[in-house]
Amino acid sequence: MKAAELFVRCLENEEVEYIFGIPGEENLDLMDALLDSHIQFILTRHEQGAAFMADVYGRLTGQAGVCLSTLGPGATNLVTGVADANMDRAPVVAIAGQAATSRLHKESHQVLDLVNLFEPISKYSTQILTPDIIPEVVRKAFKVAQSEKPGCSFIDFPENIASFEVNKPPLKKQSALPPEPNSHKVKQAAEVISQAHYPIIIAGNGVVRSNASHALEEFASKLNIPVATTFMAKGVLSCGHELSLGTVGLQANDYISCGIDRADVVICVGYDIVEYQPHLWNHNPGCKIIHIDSQPAEVDEFYIVEAGLIGDIGSALAKISAISQRHQKPFYQNLKQHIDERMQAYKDDSGFPIKPQKILHDLRSALQPEDIVISDVGAHKMWIARMFQTLAPNTCIISNGFASMGIALPGAIAAKLAKPKQVAVAVTGDAGFLMNMQEIETAVRLQIPIIVLIWNDAHYGLIKWKQENHFGRESHVAFTNPDFVKLADAFGAKGYRIEKASDLLPTLKKAIADDCVVLIDCPVDYSENLKLTEELGHLICPS
């Protein structure tokens, strides 16, 4: 068989369902081989969109999402999505065609050293120099991408190698189980927790990746310890749970940091410091940190660990709780009440343009607990991360470590493919939407029903927020938008424009019932941004 055919067989062996990408001259053999495979090729309109789709697919399924490009500009267009996946710990395998090996040694048309280009933004970056190594390269790429902590693998596939004859089988899939935590460390952590007066838990994305949400809930409930989550761990404890403090991560004093500031023990579970830097929350010099994760803690002067448990997160939580004392008098009751009151304050607001709090309330009301929201990056992200009520893990996807604009629309397409029974909503600003709006055509062509909720303010809203906060004025952040309803119609999608606050909830429900590609143009009142900043900055924590 051709090397390209063997490559496809290896992808089938890895149980790949979809490849997101754009073909080119340098991957003709691979594209032809895919015609005889059950793997579905999702033709996108930009390679960045393909990489974002692979990113979100990997994050939702735990199986590596796969994206494909040709060489040169096709490959460089993958970079942003690959970097986002790698920093947000989403398993991805990115594949790029390459020029024939006979011209890689010299200056040549569209040739770049792609292996070195992708090396800093991946866990594994390599080139296939002979067809005999394809089974090893593919197996390693998926093994590395999907192992804790997940990330991206990159494969450079020269066009002449793809056409060579080869006779090799794929390699057997293998994966290691996480180790059991050290018993001495379990005892040490239990002693620290039992002696604490004001313990608090910070749950990170590792809880989602390890499917340890139930174990975390049992741990917190048994020991009566409140839980704050990072942006990427929203939903690991339902917002309705009595121990839930919601999401932490705003770079300012906020409701939850009042609780962390008082804590004498912070139990970090599945927490990556890239999610929320420790210097932003670790202000108590006497605070002790317990690290529970699959990997050792990163070295950071604000993250000095008292006890570190490395291994299976669920097992570690169960073993610690079995020998720890329950805390009888929690300090967080007034804090939680304060948070809940602020969350509900604007649910009946009739102002127009619509306040962010009202938009989030109506969105939550329209969706079922397991439906999926994909947040783009911008001012709306801060509101979603802080205030959107999440009821289950992996139902609110936020680009956080790399924070890439343009992820929401392609991400929603991937979410609907990964979880076809759940509603997928891209929540995006007008700026982020226009960065990858071409993927509306992909969704319409493939009949993938998604909803795109556009927060329209005709500004780069987050930058405006920062500018006004720092300097009291804005600088070069305003722009004009197309008519989003007409744009939707031009793509063959449905479009709705919100004219008053009371229209939003029924329009969201109608969009869900439409079961097709829907764009909703929703004017937003971002004057609330500075009010939130002022309120948080002067917040006096409830006793």
PDB file of C-alpha atoms in Angstrom, residues 248-469:
ATOM      1  CA  VAL A 248     -12.613  32.542  40.458  1.00  0.00           C
ATOM      2  CA  GLY A 249     -10.330  34.238  37.966  1.00  0.00           C
ATOM      3  CA  LEU A 250     -10.979  37.966  37.591  1.00  0.00           C
ATOM      4  CA  GLN A 251      -7.762  39.899  38.009  1.00  0.00           C
ATOM      5  CA  ALA A 252      -9.247  42.017  40.772  1.00  0.00           C
ATOM      6  CA  ASN A 253     -10.610  41.586  44.244  1.00  0.00           C
ATOM      7  CA  ASP A 254     -13.846  39.662  43.872  1.00  0.00           C
ATOM      8  CA  TYR A 255     -16.417  37.803  45.889  1.00  0.00           C
ATOM      9  CA  ILE A 256     -14.524  34.528  45.931  1.00  0.00           C
ATOM     10  CA  SER A 257     -11.118  36.010  46.665  1.00  0.00           C
ATOM     11  CA  CYS A 258     -12.647  37.247  49.907  1.00  0.00           C
ATOM     12  CA  GLY A 259     -12.970  33.600  50.837  1.00  0.00           C
ATOM     13  CA  ILE A 260      -9.489  32.675  49.618  1.00  0.00           C
ATOM     14  CA  ASP A 261      -7.961  35.641  51.457  1.00  0.00           C
ATOM     15  CA  ARG A 262      -9.372  34.287  54.713  1.00  0.00           C
ATOM     16  CA  ALA A 263      -8.374  30.679  54.023  1.00  0.00           C
ATOM     17  CA  ASP A 264      -5.529  29.142  56.008  1.00  0.00           C
ATOM     18  CA  VAL A 265      -5.489  26.034  53.780  1.00  0.00           C
ATOM     19  CA  VAL A 266      -6.144  26.036  50.025  1.00  0.00           C
ATOM     20  CA  ILE A 267      -6.645  22.604  48.490  1.00  0.00           C
ATOM     21  CA  CYS A 268      -5.785  22.844  44.779  1.00  0.00           C
ATOM     22  CA  VAL A 269      -7.310  19.931  42.868  1.00  0.00           C
ATOM     23  CA  GLY A 270      -6.397  19.416  39.210  1.00  0.00           C
ATOM     24  CA  TYR A 271      -5.214  23.020  39.114  1.00  0.00           C
ATOM     25  CA  ASP A 272      -2.823  24.373  36.452  1.00  0.00           C
ATOM     26  CA  ILE A 273      -1.301  27.715  37.370  1.00  0.00           C
ATOM     27  CA  VAL A 274      -1.801  28.898  33.777  1.00  0.00           C
ATOM     28  CA  GLU A 275      -5.538  28.937  34.565  1.00  0.00           C
ATOM     29  CA  TYR A 276      -5.248  31.550  37.311  1.00  0.00           C
ATOM     30  CA  GLN A 277      -1.829  32.725  38.443  1.00  0.00           C
ATOM     31  CA  PRO A 278      -1.185  32.081  42.178  1.00  0.00           C
ATOM     32  CA  HIS A 279       0.016  35.626  42.858  1.00  0.00           C
ATOM     33  CA  LEU A 280      -3.527  36.800  42.097  1.00  0.00           C
ATOM     34  CA  TRP A 281      -5.097  34.761  44.900  1.00  0.00           C
ATOM     35  CA  ASN A 282      -2.381  33.766  47.378  1.00  0.00           C
ATOM     36  CA  HIS A 283      -2.242  36.850  49.603  1.00  0.00           C
ATOM     37  CA  ASN A 284      -2.209  35.162  53.017  1.00  0.00           C
ATOM     38  CA  PRO A 285       1.431  34.586  54.098  1.00  0.00           C
ATOM     39  CA  GLY A 286       0.376  31.820  56.470  1.00  0.00           C
ATOM     40  CA  CYS A 287      -1.727  29.957  53.925  1.00  0.00           C
ATOM     41  CA  LYS A 288      -0.826  26.308  53.349  1.00  0.00           C
ATOM     42  CA  ILE A 289      -1.310  24.787  49.889  1.00  0.00           C
ATOM     43  CA  ILE A 290      -2.190  21.173  49.175  1.00  0.00           C
ATOM     44  CA  HIS A 291      -1.586  20.105  45.555  1.00  0.00           C
ATOM     45  CA  ILE A 292      -3.625  17.160  44.213  1.00  0.00           C
ATOM     46  CA  ASP A 293      -2.980  16.429  40.548  1.00  0.00           C
ATOM     47  CA  SER A 294      -1.625  13.960  38.013  1.00  0.00           C
ATOM     48  CA  GLN A 295       1.655  15.893  37.763  1.00  0.00           C
ATOM     49  CA  PRO A 296       3.951  17.685  40.250  1.00  0.00           C
ATOM     50  CA  ALA A 297       3.318  21.359  40.924  1.00  0.00           C
ATOM     51  CA  GLU A 298       4.962  24.019  38.786  1.00  0.00           C
ATOM     52  CA  VAL A 299       7.705  26.016  40.510  1.00  0.00           C
ATOM     53  CA  ASP A 300       6.274  29.376  41.543  1.00  0.00           C
ATOM     54  CA  GLU A 301       7.149  31.568  44.518  1.00  0.00           C
ATOM     55  CA  PHE A 302       3.431  32.016  45.283  1.00  0.00           C
ATOM     56  CA  TYR A 303       2.722  28.287  45.019  1.00  0.00           C
ATOM     57  CA  ILE A 304       4.853  26.617  47.677  1.00  0.00           C
ATOM     58  CA  VAL A 305       3.230  23.278  48.410  1.00  0.00           C
ATOM     59  CA  GLU A 306       2.776  21.976  51.957  1.00  0.00           C
ATOM     60  CA  ALA A 307       1.724  18.529  50.721  1.00  0.00           C
ATOM     61  CA  GLY A 308       1.654  17.275  47.149  1.00  0.00           C
ATOM     62  CA  LEU A 309      -0.279  14.196  46.028  1.00  0.00           C
ATOM     63  CA  ILE A 310       0.565  12.962  42.547  1.00  0.00           C
ATOM     64  CA  GLY A 311      -1.546  10.339  40.811  1.00  0.00           C
ATOM     65  CA  ASP A 312      -5.201   9.509  40.313  1.00  0.00           C
ATOM     66  CA  ILE A 313      -7.186  12.543  41.496  1.00  0.00           C
ATOM     67  CA  GLY A 314     -10.349  10.657  42.420  1.00  0.00           C
ATOM     68  CA  SER A 315      -8.428   8.091  44.444  1.00  0.00           C
ATOM     69  CA  ALA A 316      -6.445  10.801  46.237  1.00  0.00           C
ATOM     70  CA  LEU A 317      -9.617  12.659  47.242  1.00  0.00           C
ATOM     71  CA  ALA A 318     -11.279   9.495  48.539  1.00  0.00           C
ATOM     72  CA  LYS A 319      -8.252   8.453  50.584  1.00  0.00           C
ATOM     73  CA  ILE A 320      -7.770  11.896  52.132  1.00  0.00           C
ATOM     74  CA  SER A 321     -11.430  12.308  53.060  1.00  0.00           C
ATOM     75  CA  ALA A 322     -11.488   8.872  54.694  1.00  0.00           C
ATOM     76  CA  ILE A 323      -9.039   9.981  57.392  1.00  0.00           C
ATOM     77  CA  SER A 324      -9.750  13.735  57.652  1.00  0.00           C
ATOM     78  CA  GLN A 325     -11.954  15.507  60.164  1.00  0.00           C
ATOM     79  CA  ARG A 326     -15.148  17.180  58.973  1.00  0.00           C
ATOM     80  CA  HIS A 327     -15.361  20.944  59.419  1.00  0.00           C
ATOM     81  CA  GLN A 328     -18.470  21.744  61.428  1.00  0.00           C
ATOM     82  CA  LYS A 329     -18.661  25.529  61.241  1.00  0.00           C
ATOM     83  CA  PRO A 330     -18.045  26.766  57.691  1.00  0.00           C
ATOM     84  CA  PHE A 331     -17.035  30.387  57.272  1.00  0.00           C
ATOM     85  CA  TYR A 332     -18.476  30.779  53.799  1.00  0.00           C
ATOM     86  CA  GLN A 333     -22.251  30.912  54.365  1.00  0.00           C
ATOM     87  CA  ASN A 334     -22.645  34.685  54.095  1.00  0.00           C
ATOM     88  CA  LEU A 335     -20.183  34.772  51.231  1.00  0.00           C
ATOM     89  CA  LYS A 336     -22.237  32.288  49.210  1.00  0.00           C
ATOM     90  CA  GLN A 337     -25.443  34.214  49.921  1.00  0.00           C
ATOM     91  CA  HIS A 338     -23.761  37.410  48.735  1.00  0.00           C
ATOM     92  CA  ILE A 339     -22.639  35.715  45.508  1.00  0.00           C
ATOM     93  CA  ASP A 340     -26.079  34.240  44.820  1.00  0.00           C
ATOM     94  CA  GLU A 341     -27.755  37.602  45.329  1.00  0.00           C
ATOM     95  CA  ARG A 342     -25.434  39.309  42.880  1.00  0.00           C
ATOM     96  CA  MET A 343     -26.015  36.582  40.307  1.00  0.00           C
ATOM     97  CA  GLN A 344     -29.797  37.124  40.369  1.00  0.00           C
ATOM     98  CA  ALA A 345     -29.886  40.911  40.634  1.00  0.00           C
ATOM     99  CA  TYR A 346     -30.567  41.644  36.949  1.00  0.00           C
ATOM    100  CA  LYS A 347     -32.710  38.731  35.800  1.00  0.00           C
ATOM    101  CA  ASP A 348     -35.791  40.970  35.294  1.00  0.00           C
ATOM    102  CA  ASP A 349     -33.906  43.995  33.984  1.00  0.00           C
ATOM    103  CA  SER A 350     -35.625  45.632  30.982  1.00  0.00           C
ATOM    104  CA  GLY A 351     -32.819  47.985  29.964  1.00  0.00           C
ATOM    105  CA  PHE A 352     -31.752  48.138  26.319  1.00  0.00           C
ATOM    106  CA  PRO A 353     -29.144  47.477  25.023  1.00  0.00           C
ATOM    107  CA  ILE A 354     -29.233  44.456  27.280  1.00  0.00           C
ATOM    108  CA  LYS A 355     -27.035  44.149  30.337  1.00  0.00           C
ATOM    109  CA  PRO A 356     -24.622  41.186  30.407  1.00  0.00           C
ATOM    110  CA  GLN A 357     -26.231  39.773  33.554  1.00  0.00           C
ATOM    111  CA  LYS A 358     -29.628  39.638  31.833  1.00  0.00           C
ATOM    112  CA  ILE A 359     -28.208  37.936  28.735  1.00  0.00           C
ATOM    113  CA  LEU A 360     -26.591  35.239  30.856  1.00  0.00           C
ATOM    114  CA  HIS A 361     -29.741  34.689  32.905  1.00  0.00           C
ATOM    115  CA  ASP A 362     -31.858  34.200  29.766  1.00  0.00           C
ATOM    116  CA  LEU A 363     -29.263  31.940  28.130  1.00  0.00           C
ATOM    117  CA  ARG A 364     -29.162  29.722  31.204  1.00  0.00           C
ATOM    118  CA  SER A 365     -32.970  29.627  31.317  1.00  0.00           C
ATOM    119  CA  ALA A 366     -33.193  28.519  27.660  1.00  0.00           C
ATOM    120  CA  LEU A 367     -30.667  25.679  27.934  1.00  0.00           C
ATOM    121  CA  GLN A 368     -30.773  22.258  29.531  1.00  0.00           C
ATOM    122  CA  PRO A 369     -28.072  21.402  32.130  1.00  0.00           C
ATOM    123  CA  GLU A 370     -26.041  19.300  29.645  1.00  0.00           C
ATOM    124  CA  ASP A 371     -26.171  21.787  26.746  1.00  0.00           C
ATOM    125  CA  ILE A 372     -22.856  23.327  25.759  1.00  0.00           C
ATOM    126  CA  VAL A 373     -21.779  26.973  25.639  1.00  0.00           C
ATOM    127  CA  ILE A 374     -18.544  27.841  23.838  1.00  0.00           C
ATOM    128  CA  SER A 375     -17.267  31.261  24.884  1.00  0.00           C
ATOM    129  CA  ASP A 376     -15.143  33.392  22.628  1.00  0.00           C
ATOM    130  CA  VAL A 377     -12.603  35.813  24.096  1.00  0.00           C
ATOM    131  CA  GLY A 378     -13.533  39.393  24.879  1.00  0.00           C
ATOM    132  CA  ALA A 379     -15.484  41.366  27.468  1.00  0.00           C
ATOM    133  CA  HIS A 380     -18.299  38.812  27.356  1.00  0.00           C
ATOM    134  CA  LYS A 381     -15.840  36.076  28.390  1.00  0.00           C
ATOM    135  CA  MET A 382     -15.315  37.745  31.754  1.00  0.00           C
ATOM    136  CA  TRP A 383     -19.042  37.837  32.365  1.00  0.00           C
ATOM    137  CA  ILE A 384     -19.543  34.217  31.267  1.00  0.00           C
ATOM    138  CA  ALA A 385     -16.615  32.964  33.291  1.00  0.00           C
ATOM    139  CA  ARG A 386     -17.696  34.812  36.415  1.00  0.00           C
ATOM    140  CA  MET A 387     -21.475  34.704  36.278  1.00  0.00           C
ATOM    141  CA  PHE A 388     -22.821  32.031  33.896  1.00  0.00           C
ATOM    142  CA  GLN A 389     -24.382  29.339  36.053  1.00  0.00           C
ATOM    143  CA  THR A 390     -22.909  25.980  35.019  1.00  0.00           C
ATOM    144  CA  LEU A 391     -24.549  22.772  36.184  1.00  0.00           C
ATOM    145  CA  ALA A 392     -22.272  20.054  34.766  1.00  0.00           C
ATOM    146  CA  PRO A 393     -18.600  19.764  33.775  1.00  0.00           C
ATOM    147  CA  ASN A 394     -17.493  20.474  30.205  1.00  0.00           C
ATOM    148  CA  THR A 395     -20.669  22.392  29.391  1.00  0.00           C
ATOM    149  CA  CYS A 396     -19.025  25.833  29.373  1.00  0.00           C
ATOM    150  CA  ILE A 397     -15.879  25.842  27.231  1.00  0.00           C
ATOM    151  CA  ILE A 398     -13.599  28.845  27.681  1.00  0.00           C
ATOM    152  CA  SER A 399     -10.275  29.518  25.977  1.00  0.00           C
ATOM    153  CA  ASN A 400      -8.239  30.586  28.973  1.00  0.00           C
ATOM    154  CA  GLY A 401      -4.543  29.744  28.921  1.00  0.00           C
ATOM    155  CA  PHE A 402      -3.895  31.185  25.448  1.00  0.00           C
ATOM    156  CA  ALA A 403      -7.190  33.122  25.297  1.00  0.00           C
ATOM    157  CA  SER A 404      -7.702  33.048  21.535  1.00  0.00           C
ATOM    158  CA  MET A 405     -10.323  35.210  19.853  1.00  0.00           C
ATOM    159  CA  GLY A 406     -12.261  33.442  17.110  1.00  0.00           C
ATOM    160  CA  ILE A 407     -12.668  30.069  18.841  1.00  0.00           C
ATOM    161  CA  ALA A 408     -16.408  30.125  19.588  1.00  0.00           C
ATOM    162  CA  LEU A 409     -17.961  29.540  16.156  1.00  0.00           C
ATOM    163  CA  PRO A 410     -15.664  26.700  14.998  1.00  0.00           C
ATOM    164  CA  GLY A 411     -15.713  25.364  18.560  1.00  0.00           C
ATOM    165  CA  ALA A 412     -19.504  25.121  18.516  1.00  0.00           C
ATOM    166  CA  ILE A 413     -19.353  23.101  15.286  1.00  0.00           C
ATOM    167  CA  ALA A 414     -16.955  20.654  16.931  1.00  0.00           C
ATOM    168  CA  ALA A 415     -19.082  20.532  20.074  1.00  0.00           C
ATOM    169  CA  LYS A 416     -22.170  19.560  18.085  1.00  0.00           C
ATOM    170  CA  LEU A 417     -20.213  16.831  16.274  1.00  0.00           C
ATOM    171  CA  ALA A 418     -18.810  15.510  19.552  1.00  0.00           C
ATOM    172  CA  LYS A 419     -22.123  15.744  21.441  1.00  0.00           C
ATOM    173  CA  PRO A 420     -24.882  15.644  18.804  1.00  0.00           C
ATOM    174  CA  LYS A 421     -27.746  15.312  21.316  1.00  0.00           C
ATOM    175  CA  GLN A 422     -26.821  18.534  23.106  1.00  0.00           C
ATOM    176  CA  VAL A 423     -27.503  22.112  22.000  1.00  0.00           C
ATOM    177  CA  ALA A 424     -24.283  23.953  21.122  1.00  0.00           C
ATOM    178  CA  VAL A 425     -24.184  27.748  21.490  1.00  0.00           C
ATOM    179  CA  ALA A 426     -21.280  29.945  20.423  1.00  0.00           C
ATOM    180  CA  VAL A 427     -21.304  33.034  22.637  1.00  0.00           C
ATOM    181  CA  THR A 428     -19.135  35.598  20.927  1.00  0.00           C
ATOM    182  CA  GLY A 429     -18.492  39.282  20.607  1.00  0.00           C
ATOM    183  CA  ASP A 430     -18.951  40.939  17.242  1.00  0.00           C
ATOM    184  CA  ALA A 431     -15.168  41.194  16.858  1.00  0.00           C
ATOM    185  CA  GLY A 432     -14.468  37.547  17.637  1.00  0.00           C
ATOM    186  CA  PHE A 433     -17.313  36.394  15.396  1.00  0.00           C
ATOM    187  CA  LEU A 434     -15.946  38.225  12.364  1.00  0.00           C
ATOM    188  CA  MET A 435     -12.539  36.563  12.817  1.00  0.00           C
ATOM    189  CA  ASN A 436     -13.908  33.164  11.793  1.00  0.00           C
ATOM    190  CA  MET A 437     -17.394  33.894  10.452  1.00  0.00           C
ATOM    191  CA  GLN A 438     -16.560  31.953   7.287  1.00  0.00           C
ATOM    192  CA  GLU A 439     -17.197  28.732   9.219  1.00  0.00           C
ATOM    193  CA  ILE A 440     -20.931  29.535   9.107  1.00  0.00           C
ATOM    194  CA  GLU A 441     -20.724  28.133   5.579  1.00  0.00           C
ATOM    195  CA  THR A 442     -19.163  24.934   6.979  1.00  0.00           C
ATOM    196  CA  ALA A 443     -22.005  24.481   9.455  1.00  0.00           C
ATOM    197  CA  VAL A 444     -24.704  25.206   6.854  1.00  0.00           C
ATOM    198  CA  ARG A 445     -23.130  22.947   4.205  1.00  0.00           C
ATOM    199  CA  LEU A 446     -22.819  20.032   6.609  1.00  0.00           C
ATOM    200  CA  GLN A 447     -26.186  20.740   8.265  1.00  0.00           C
ATOM    201  CA  ILE A 448     -24.674  21.067  11.730  1.00  0.00           C
ATOM    202  CA  PRO A 449     -27.244  22.964  13.831  1.00  0.00           C
ATOM    203  CA  ILE A 450     -25.562  25.525  16.057  1.00  0.00           C
ATOM    204  CA  ILE A 451     -26.611  28.838  17.604  1.00  0.00           C
ATOM    205  CA  VAL A 452     -24.324  31.872  17.457  1.00  0.00           C
ATOM    206  CA  LEU A 453     -25.208  34.514  20.048  1.00  0.00           C
ATOM    207  CA  ILE A 454     -23.413  37.730  19.075  1.00  0.00           C
ATOM    208  CA  TRP A 455     -22.904  40.358  21.783  1.00  0.00           C
ATOM    209  CA  ASN A 456     -22.901  43.465  19.610  1.00  0.00           C
ATOM    210  CA  ASP A 457     -21.267  46.666  20.848  1.00  0.00           C
ATOM    211  CA  ALA A 458     -19.194  47.675  17.760  1.00  0.00           C
ATOM    212  CA  HIS A 459     -16.014  47.771  19.852  1.00  0.00           C
ATOM    213  CA  TYR A 460     -13.152  45.612  20.997  1.00  0.00           C
ATOM    214  CA  GLY A 461     -15.001  45.656  24.277  1.00  0.00           C
ATOM    215  CA  LEU A 462     -12.471  44.103  26.640  1.00  0.00           C
ATOM    216  CA  ILE A 463      -9.703  46.463  25.483  1.00  0.00           C
ATOM    217  CA  LYS A 464     -12.081  49.413  25.800  1.00  0.00           C
ATOM    218  CA  TRP A 465     -12.877  48.231  29.343  1.00  0.00           C
ATOM    219  CA  LYS A 466      -9.172  48.141  30.221  1.00  0.00           C
ATOM    220  CA  GLN A 467      -8.455  51.493  28.562  1.00  0.00           C
ATOM    221  CA  GLU A 468     -11.260  53.262  30.382  1.00  0.00           C
ATOM    222  CA  ASN A 469     -10.269  51.637  33.652  1.00  0.00           C
TER     223      ASN A 469
END
